[in-house]
Short mmCIF file of C-alpha atoms and ligand atoms in Angstrom, two decimals:
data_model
loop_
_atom_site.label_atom_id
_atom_site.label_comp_id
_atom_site.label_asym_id
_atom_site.label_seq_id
_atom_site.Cartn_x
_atom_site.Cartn_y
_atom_site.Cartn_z
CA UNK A 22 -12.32 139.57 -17.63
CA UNK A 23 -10.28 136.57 -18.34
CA UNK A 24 -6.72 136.85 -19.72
CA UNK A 25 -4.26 134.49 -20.53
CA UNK A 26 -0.54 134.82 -20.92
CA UNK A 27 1.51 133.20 -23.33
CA UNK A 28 5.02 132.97 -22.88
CA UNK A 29 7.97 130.73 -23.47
CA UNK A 30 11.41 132.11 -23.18
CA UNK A 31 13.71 133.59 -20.37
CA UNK A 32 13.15 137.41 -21.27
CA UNK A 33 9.05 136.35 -21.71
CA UNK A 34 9.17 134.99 -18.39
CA UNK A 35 11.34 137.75 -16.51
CA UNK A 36 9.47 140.66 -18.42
CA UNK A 37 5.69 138.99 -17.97
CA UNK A 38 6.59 138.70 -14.26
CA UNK A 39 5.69 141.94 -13.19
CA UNK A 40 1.96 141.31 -15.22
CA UNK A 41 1.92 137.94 -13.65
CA UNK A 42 2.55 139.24 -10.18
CA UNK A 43 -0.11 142.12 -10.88
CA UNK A 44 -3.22 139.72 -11.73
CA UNK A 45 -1.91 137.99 -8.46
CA UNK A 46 -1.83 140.74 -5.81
CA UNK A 47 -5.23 142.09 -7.34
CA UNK A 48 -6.94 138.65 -7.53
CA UNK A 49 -7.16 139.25 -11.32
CA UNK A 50 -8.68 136.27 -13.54
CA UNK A 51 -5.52 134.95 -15.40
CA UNK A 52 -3.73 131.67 -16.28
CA UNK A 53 -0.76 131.34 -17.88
CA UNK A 54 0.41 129.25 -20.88
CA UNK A 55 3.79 128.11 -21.34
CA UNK A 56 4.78 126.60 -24.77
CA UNK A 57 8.60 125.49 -22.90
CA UNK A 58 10.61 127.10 -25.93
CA UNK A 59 13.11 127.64 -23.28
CA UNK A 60 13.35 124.12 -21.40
CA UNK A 61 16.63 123.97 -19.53
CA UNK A 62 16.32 124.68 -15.87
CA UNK A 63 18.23 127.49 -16.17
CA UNK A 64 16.84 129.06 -18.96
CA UNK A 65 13.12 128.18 -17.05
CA UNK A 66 12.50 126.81 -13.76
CA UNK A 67 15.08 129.06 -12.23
CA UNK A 68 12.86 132.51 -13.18
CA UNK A 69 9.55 130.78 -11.94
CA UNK A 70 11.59 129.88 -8.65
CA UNK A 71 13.58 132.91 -8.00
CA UNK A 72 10.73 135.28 -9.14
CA UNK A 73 7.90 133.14 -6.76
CA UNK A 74 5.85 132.85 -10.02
CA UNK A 75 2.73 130.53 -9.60
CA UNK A 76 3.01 127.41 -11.91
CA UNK A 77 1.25 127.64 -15.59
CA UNK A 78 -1.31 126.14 -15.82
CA UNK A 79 -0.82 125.26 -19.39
CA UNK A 80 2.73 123.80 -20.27
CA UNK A 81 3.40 122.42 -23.95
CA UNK A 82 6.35 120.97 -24.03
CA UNK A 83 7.23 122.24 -27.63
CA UNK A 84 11.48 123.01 -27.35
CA UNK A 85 13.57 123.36 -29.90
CA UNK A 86 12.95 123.21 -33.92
CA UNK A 87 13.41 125.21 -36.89
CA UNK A 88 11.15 128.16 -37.12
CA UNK A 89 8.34 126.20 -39.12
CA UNK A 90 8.54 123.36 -36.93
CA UNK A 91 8.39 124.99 -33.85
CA UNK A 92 5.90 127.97 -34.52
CA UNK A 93 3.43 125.40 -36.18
CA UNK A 94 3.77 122.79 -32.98
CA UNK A 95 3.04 125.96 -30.86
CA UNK A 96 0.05 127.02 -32.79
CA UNK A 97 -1.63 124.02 -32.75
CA UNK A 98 -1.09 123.46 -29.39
CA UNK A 99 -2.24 127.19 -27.84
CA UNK A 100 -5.29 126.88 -30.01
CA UNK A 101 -6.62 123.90 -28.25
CA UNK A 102 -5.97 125.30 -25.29
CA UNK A 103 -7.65 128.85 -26.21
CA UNK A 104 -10.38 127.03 -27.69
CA UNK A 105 -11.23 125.07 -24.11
CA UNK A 106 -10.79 128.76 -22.23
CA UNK A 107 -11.99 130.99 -24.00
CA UNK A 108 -10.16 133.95 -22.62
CA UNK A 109 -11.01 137.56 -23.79
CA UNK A 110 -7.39 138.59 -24.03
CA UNK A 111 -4.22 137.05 -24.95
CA UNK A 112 -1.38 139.08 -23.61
CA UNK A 113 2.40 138.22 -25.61
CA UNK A 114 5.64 140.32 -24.46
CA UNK A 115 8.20 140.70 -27.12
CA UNK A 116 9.47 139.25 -30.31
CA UNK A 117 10.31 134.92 -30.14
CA UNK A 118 8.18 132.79 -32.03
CA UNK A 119 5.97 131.96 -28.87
CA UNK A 120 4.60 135.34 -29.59
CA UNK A 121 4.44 135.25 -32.99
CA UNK A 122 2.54 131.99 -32.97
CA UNK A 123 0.11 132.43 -30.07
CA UNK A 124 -0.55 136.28 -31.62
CA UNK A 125 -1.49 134.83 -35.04
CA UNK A 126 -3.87 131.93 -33.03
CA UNK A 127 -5.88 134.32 -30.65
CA UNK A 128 -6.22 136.76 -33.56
CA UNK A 129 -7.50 134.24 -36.04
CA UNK A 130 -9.66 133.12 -33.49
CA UNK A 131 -11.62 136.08 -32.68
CA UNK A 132 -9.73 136.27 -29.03
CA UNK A 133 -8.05 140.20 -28.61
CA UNK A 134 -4.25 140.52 -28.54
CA UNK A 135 -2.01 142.50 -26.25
CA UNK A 136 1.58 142.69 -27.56
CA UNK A 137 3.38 144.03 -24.67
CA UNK A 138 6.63 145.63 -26.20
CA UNK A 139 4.68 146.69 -29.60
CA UNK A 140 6.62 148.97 -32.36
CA UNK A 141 10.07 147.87 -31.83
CA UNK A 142 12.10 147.67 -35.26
CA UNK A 143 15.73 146.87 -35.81
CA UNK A 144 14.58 147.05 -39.79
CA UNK A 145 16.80 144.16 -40.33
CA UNK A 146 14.44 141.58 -41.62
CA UNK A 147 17.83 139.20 -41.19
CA UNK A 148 16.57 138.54 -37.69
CA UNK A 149 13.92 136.72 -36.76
CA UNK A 150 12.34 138.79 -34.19
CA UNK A 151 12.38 141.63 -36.33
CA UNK A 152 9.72 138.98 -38.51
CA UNK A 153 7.64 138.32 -35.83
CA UNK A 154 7.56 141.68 -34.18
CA UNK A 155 5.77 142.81 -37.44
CA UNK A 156 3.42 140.05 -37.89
CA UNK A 157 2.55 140.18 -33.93
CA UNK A 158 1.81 144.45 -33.89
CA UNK A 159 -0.36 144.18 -36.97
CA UNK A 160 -2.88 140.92 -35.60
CA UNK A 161 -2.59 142.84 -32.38
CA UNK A 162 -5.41 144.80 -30.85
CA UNK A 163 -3.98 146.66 -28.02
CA UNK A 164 -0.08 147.40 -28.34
CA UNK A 165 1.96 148.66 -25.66
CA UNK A 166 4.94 150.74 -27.04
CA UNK A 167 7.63 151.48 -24.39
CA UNK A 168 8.58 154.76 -25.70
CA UNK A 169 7.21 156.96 -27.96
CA UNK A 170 9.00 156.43 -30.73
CA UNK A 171 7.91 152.78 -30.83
CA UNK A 172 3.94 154.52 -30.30
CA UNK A 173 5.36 156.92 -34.03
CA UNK A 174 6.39 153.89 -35.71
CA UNK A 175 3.09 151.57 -35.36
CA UNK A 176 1.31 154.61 -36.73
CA UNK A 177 3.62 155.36 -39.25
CA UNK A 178 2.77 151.65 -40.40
CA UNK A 179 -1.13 152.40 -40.58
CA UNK A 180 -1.98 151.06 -37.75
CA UNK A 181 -4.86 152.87 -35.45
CA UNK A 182 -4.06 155.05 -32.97
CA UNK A 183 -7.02 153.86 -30.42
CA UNK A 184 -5.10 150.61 -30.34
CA UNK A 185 -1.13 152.30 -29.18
CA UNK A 186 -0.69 152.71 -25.65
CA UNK A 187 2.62 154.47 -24.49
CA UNK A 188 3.73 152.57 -21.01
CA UNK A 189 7.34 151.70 -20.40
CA UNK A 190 8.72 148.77 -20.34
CA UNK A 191 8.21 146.04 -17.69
CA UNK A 192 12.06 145.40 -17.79
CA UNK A 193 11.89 148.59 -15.25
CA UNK A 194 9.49 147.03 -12.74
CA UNK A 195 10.78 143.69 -12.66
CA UNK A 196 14.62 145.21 -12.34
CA UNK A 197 13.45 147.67 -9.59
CA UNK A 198 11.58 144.83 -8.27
CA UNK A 199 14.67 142.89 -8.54
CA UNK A 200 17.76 144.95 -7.75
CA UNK A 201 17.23 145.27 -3.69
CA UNK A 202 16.56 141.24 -3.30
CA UNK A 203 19.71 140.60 -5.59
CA UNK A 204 21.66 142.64 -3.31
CA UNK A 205 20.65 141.01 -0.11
CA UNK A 206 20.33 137.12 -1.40
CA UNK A 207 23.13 136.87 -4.38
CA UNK A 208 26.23 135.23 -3.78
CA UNK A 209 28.17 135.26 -7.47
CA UNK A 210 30.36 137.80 -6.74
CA UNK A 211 31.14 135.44 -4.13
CA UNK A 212 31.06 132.49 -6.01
CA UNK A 213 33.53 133.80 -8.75
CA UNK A 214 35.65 135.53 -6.21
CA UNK A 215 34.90 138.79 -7.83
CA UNK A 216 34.92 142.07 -5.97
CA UNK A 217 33.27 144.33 -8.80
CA UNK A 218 34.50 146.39 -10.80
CA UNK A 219 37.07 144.03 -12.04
CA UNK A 220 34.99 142.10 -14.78
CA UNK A 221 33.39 143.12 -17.81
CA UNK A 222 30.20 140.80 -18.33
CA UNK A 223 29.33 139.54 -21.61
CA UNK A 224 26.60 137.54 -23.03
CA UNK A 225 25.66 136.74 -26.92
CA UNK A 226 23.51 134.65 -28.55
CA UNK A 227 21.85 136.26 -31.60
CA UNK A 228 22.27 134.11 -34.73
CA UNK A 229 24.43 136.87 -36.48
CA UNK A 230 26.74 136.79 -33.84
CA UNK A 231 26.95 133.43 -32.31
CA UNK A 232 26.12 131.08 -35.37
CA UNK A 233 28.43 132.36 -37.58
CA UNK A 234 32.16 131.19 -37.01
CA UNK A 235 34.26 134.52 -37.99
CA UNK A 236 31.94 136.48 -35.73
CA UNK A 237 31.86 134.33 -32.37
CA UNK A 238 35.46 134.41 -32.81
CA UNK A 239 36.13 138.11 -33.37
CA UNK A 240 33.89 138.90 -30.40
CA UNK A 241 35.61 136.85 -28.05
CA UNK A 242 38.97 137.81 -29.04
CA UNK A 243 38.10 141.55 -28.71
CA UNK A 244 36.20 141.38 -25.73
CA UNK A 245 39.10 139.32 -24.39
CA UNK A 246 41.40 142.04 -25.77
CA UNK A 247 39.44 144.64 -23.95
CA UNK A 248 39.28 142.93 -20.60
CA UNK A 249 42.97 142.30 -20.85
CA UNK A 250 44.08 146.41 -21.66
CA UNK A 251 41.87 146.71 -18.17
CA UNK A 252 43.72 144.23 -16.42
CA UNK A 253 40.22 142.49 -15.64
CA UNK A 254 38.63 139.31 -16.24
CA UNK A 255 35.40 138.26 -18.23
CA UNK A 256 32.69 136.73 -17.46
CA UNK A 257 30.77 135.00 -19.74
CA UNK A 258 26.97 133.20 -18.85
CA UNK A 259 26.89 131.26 -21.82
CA UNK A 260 23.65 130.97 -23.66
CA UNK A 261 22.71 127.20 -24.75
CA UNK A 262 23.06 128.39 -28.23
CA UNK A 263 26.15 129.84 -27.66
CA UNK A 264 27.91 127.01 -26.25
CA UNK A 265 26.35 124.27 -28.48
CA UNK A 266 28.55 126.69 -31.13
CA UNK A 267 31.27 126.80 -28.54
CA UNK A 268 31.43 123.24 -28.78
CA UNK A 269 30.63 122.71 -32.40
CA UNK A 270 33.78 124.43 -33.53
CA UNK A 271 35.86 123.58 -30.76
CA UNK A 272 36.79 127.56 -29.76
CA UNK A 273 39.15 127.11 -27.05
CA UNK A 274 37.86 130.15 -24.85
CA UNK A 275 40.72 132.52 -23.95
CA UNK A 276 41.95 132.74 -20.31
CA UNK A 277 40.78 135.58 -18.58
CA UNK A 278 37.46 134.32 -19.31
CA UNK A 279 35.56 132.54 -16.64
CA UNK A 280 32.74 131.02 -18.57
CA UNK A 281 29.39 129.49 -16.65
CA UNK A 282 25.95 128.37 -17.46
CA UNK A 283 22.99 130.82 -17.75
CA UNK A 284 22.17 132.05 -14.42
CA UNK A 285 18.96 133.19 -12.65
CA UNK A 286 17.78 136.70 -12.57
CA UNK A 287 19.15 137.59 -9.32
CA UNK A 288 22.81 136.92 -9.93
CA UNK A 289 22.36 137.86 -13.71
CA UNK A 290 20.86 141.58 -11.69
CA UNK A 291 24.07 141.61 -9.36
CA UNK A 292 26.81 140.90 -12.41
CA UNK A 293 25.26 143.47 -13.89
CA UNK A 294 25.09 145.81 -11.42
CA UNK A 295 28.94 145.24 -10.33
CA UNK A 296 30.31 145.25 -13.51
CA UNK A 297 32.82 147.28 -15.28
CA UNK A 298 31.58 147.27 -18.69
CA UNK A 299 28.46 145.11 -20.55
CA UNK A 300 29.28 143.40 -24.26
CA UNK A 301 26.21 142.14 -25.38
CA UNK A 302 24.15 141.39 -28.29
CA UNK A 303 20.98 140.49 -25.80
CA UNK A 304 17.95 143.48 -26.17
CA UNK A 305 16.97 142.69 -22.42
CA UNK A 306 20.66 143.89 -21.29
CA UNK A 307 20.49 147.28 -23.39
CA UNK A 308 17.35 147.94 -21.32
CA UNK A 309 19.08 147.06 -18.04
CA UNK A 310 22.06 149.08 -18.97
CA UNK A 311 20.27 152.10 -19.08
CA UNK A 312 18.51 151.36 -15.78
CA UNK A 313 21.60 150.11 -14.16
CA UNK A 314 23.52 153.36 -15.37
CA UNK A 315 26.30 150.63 -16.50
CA UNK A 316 28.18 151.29 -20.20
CA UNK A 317 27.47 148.53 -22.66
CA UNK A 318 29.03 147.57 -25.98
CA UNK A 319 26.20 146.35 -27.93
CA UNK A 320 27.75 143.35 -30.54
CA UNK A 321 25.53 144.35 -33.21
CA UNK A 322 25.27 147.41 -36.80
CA UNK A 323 21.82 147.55 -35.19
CA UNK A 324 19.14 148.13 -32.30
CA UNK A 325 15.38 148.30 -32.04
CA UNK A 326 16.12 149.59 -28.83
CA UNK A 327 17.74 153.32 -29.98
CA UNK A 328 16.90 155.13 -26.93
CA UNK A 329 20.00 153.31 -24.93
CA UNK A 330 22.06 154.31 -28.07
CA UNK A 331 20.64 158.12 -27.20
CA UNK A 332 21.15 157.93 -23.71
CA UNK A 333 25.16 157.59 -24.47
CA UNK A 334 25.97 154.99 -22.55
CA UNK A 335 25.65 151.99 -25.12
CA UNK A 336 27.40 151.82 -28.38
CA UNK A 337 27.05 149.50 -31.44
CA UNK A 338 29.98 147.78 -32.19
CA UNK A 339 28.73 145.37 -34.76
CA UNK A 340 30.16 141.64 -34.59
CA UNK A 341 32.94 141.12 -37.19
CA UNK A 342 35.26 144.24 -37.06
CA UNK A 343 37.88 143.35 -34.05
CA UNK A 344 39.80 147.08 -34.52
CA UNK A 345 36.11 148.96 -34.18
CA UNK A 346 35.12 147.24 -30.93
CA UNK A 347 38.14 147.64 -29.72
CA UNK A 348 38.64 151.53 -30.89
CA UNK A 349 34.09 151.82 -29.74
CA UNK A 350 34.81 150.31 -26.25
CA UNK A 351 38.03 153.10 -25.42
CA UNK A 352 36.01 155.72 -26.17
CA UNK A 353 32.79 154.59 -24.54
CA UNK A 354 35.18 154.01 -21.07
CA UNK A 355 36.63 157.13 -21.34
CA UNK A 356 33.21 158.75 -21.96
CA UNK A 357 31.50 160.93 -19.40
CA UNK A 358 27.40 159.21 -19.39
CA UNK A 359 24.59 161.64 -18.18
CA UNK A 360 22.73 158.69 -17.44
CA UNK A 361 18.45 158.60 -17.70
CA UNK A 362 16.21 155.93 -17.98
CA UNK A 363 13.97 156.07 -21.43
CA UNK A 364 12.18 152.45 -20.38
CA UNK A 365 9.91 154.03 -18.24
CA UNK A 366 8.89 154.37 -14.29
CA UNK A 367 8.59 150.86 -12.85
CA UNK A 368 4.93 150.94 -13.15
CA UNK A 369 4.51 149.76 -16.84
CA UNK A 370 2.45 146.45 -15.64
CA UNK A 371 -0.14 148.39 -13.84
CA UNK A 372 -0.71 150.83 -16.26
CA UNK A 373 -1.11 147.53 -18.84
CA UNK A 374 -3.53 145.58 -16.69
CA UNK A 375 -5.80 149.40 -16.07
CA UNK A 376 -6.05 149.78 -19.57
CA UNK A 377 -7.39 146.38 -20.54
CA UNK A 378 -9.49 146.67 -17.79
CA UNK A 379 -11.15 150.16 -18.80
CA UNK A 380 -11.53 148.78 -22.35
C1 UD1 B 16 15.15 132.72 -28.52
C2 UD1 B 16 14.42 133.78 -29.35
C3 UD1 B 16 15.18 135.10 -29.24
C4 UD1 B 16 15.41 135.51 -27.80
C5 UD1 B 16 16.07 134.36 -27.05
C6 UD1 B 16 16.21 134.70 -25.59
C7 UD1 B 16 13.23 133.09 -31.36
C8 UD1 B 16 13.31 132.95 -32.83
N1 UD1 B 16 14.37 133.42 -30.75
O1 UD1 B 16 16.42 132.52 -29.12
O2 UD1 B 16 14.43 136.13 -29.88
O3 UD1 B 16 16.26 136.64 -27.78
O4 UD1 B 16 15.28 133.17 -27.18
O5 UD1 B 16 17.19 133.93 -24.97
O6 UD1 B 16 12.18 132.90 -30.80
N2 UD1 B 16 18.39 125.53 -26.02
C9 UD1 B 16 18.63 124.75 -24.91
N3 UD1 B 16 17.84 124.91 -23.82
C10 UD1 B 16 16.82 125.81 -23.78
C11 UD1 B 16 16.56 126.59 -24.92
C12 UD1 B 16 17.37 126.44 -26.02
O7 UD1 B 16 19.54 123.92 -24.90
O8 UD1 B 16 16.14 125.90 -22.75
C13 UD1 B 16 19.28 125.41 -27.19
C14 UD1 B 16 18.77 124.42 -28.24
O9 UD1 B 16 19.88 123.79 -28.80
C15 UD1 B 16 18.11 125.33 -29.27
C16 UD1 B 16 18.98 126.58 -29.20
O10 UD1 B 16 19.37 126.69 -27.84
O11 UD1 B 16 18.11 124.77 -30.54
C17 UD1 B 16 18.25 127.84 -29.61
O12 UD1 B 16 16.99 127.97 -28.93
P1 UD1 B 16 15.78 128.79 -29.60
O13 UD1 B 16 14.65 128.84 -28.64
O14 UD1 B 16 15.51 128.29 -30.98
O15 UD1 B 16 16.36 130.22 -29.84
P2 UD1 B 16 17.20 131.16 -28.89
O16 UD1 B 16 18.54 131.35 -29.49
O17 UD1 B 16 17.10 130.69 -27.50
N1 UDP B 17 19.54 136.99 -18.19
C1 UDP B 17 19.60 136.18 -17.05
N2 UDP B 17 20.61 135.25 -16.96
C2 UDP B 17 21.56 135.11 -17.93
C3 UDP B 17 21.46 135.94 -19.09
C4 UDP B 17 20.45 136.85 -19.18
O1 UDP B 17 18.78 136.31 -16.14
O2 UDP B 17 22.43 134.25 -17.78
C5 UDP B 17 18.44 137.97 -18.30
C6 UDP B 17 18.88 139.39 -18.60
O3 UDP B 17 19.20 140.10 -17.42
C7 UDP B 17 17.66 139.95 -19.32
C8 UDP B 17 17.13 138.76 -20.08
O4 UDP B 17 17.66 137.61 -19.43
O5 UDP B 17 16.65 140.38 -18.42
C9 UDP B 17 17.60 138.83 -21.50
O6 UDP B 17 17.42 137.62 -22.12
P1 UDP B 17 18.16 137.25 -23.47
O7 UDP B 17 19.43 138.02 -23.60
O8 UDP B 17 18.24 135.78 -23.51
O9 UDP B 17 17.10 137.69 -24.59
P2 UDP B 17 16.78 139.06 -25.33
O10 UDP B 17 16.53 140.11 -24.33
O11 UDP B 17 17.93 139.37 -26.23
O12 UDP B 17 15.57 138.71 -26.13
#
């Protein structure tokens, strides 16, 4: 059986990796197509690096565009390649318009789909993902829901029950896979003479929160505020999107921010890890939260990931109401966590790969 992967952006790549690493060790027939929605080494290269991922053998070059531009450019391109290998499976992870496009292309073309991260719903069709999670579960053939209530919801929308598989996430294997090498070959605690414990680590870089003025700047002032009443510092990778914005409205960043580029998996793994608190609007970081045991402000009104929200230890905070994240985060520090892991056992990947394979 032939499958091919399709991936394109930093969370594809780090939550494919555990699949990818799968059809290695078990001499599996795979290749892997990468459209290059995320481009910047450190948004790309670094993951293949860091995570010793064998090249694609398909890279398209597509970037950046506007949704039509760049889902249409990505369709055309995938279905060429499809076309020349003829793979019986296309396997997507997630919600960014690489899946959405290379879903709709297999699908049209007779080839099966597995949507790796099926069911998910934030039922805010504001968001884009929340657009092409839809369209991608209902071409799909095989959908693998993390939890069950992903598994309920893809029913509840009419779609077959032969075709839902309940596995976990892969964000558990490739952090468990991940955690021990951070710890031994990581140096940014180093680097930004940080001793843990005395930073609260923030990323953002949804649309809602980053493109629209007001709300980049209440987040950063309240997560500044938070850091301050702490008496620790914040560290902020900066997504590209976030700091074209940065730079497009000339926000002068406050000072107990220490603001860097994206960074690889590894040190991203370790900040999180050592941290005293997670503001985020990222769904990969809710996950890790939960595995990591580490409380997390989420700067959103909503989640397609409710089981972190369940678990206690993550809160939504929304993006535009500076007195309720600040008022959310006291409580959530002062907050006793019971702390379990909804996302599964670390074995998600295999349990994807054995089911195609029966099938
Ligand atoms: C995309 C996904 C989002 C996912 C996120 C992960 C869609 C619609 N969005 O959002 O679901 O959570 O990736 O990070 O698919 N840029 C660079 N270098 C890069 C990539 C992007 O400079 O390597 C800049 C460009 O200016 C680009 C902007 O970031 O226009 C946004 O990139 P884009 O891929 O459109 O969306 P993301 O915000 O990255
Ligand atoms: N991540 C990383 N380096 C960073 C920021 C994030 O390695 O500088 C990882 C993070 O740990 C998670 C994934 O990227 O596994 C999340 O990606 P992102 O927030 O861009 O997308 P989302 O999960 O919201 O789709």
């Amino acid at each position: 059986m032939k499958t091919a992967i399709i991936l394109g952006t930093r969370p594809e790549i780090i939550k494919m990796a555990p699949i990818i690493r799968f059809c290695e060790n078990y001499n599996k027939e795979y290749f892997v197509i990468h459209t290059n929605q995320h481009y910047s080494e450190n948004m790309d290269k670094i993951f293949f690096d860091e995570l010793e991922l064998v090249q694609p053998k398909y890279n398209l070059g597509i970037g950046s565009g506007s949704h039509g531009e760049m889902t249409g450019r990505m369709m055309i391109e995938i279905e060429k390649v499809l076309q020349k290998e003829n793979p019986d499976i296309v396997l997507v992870q997630g919600d960014t318009n690489t899946v959405m496009a290379a879903a709709l292309v297999a699908s049209k073309i007779d080839i099966k789909v597995g949507h790796v991260e099926a069911g998910l719903r934030s039922y805010d069709r504001s968001m884009p993902e929340e657009i092409n999670r839809i369209v991608t579960d209902h071409v799909s053939d095989y959908l693998f829901a993390p939890t069950k209530r992903q598994a309920d919801i893809l029913m509840t929308e009419g779609i077959e029950g032969s075709k839902i598989f309940t596995v976990g996430n892969t964000i558990v294997d490739a952090v468990l896979e991940g955690v021990q090498i951070a710890e031994q070959k990581s140096k940014i605690l180093q680097t930004l003479n940080l001793s843990g414990d005395d930073y609260i680590l923030m990323t953002a870089h949804r649309p809602a929160t980053v493109d629209v003025e007001s709300n980049l700047k209440v987040v950063i002032g309240a997560v500044s505020k938070i850091a301050k009443m702490h008496n620790v510092r914040v560290v902020f990778p900066a997504h590209p999107r976030t700091k074209k914005m940065i730079e497009k409205i000339h926000i002068t960043l406050p000072q107990n921010f220490t603001t860097i580029d994206p960074v690889g998996y590894l040190d991203m793994l370790m900040l999180q890890k050592m941290a005293v608190l997670i503001a985020t609007d990222s769904g990969g970081l809710q996950e890790e939260s939960c595995i990591l045991k580490k409380k997390c402000i989420v700067l959103r009104e909503n989640t397609e990931r409710p089981e972190a929200v369940d678990v206690g230890g993550c809160v939504l905070v929304g993006n535009s109401d500076n007195e309720r994240i600040l008022t959310s985060a006291s409580a959530l520090i002062k907050k006793d966590v019971v702390w379990t892991n909804p996302f599964g056992d670390g074995k998600s990947a295999e349990k994807i790969m054995k089911i195609i394979a029966n099938k």
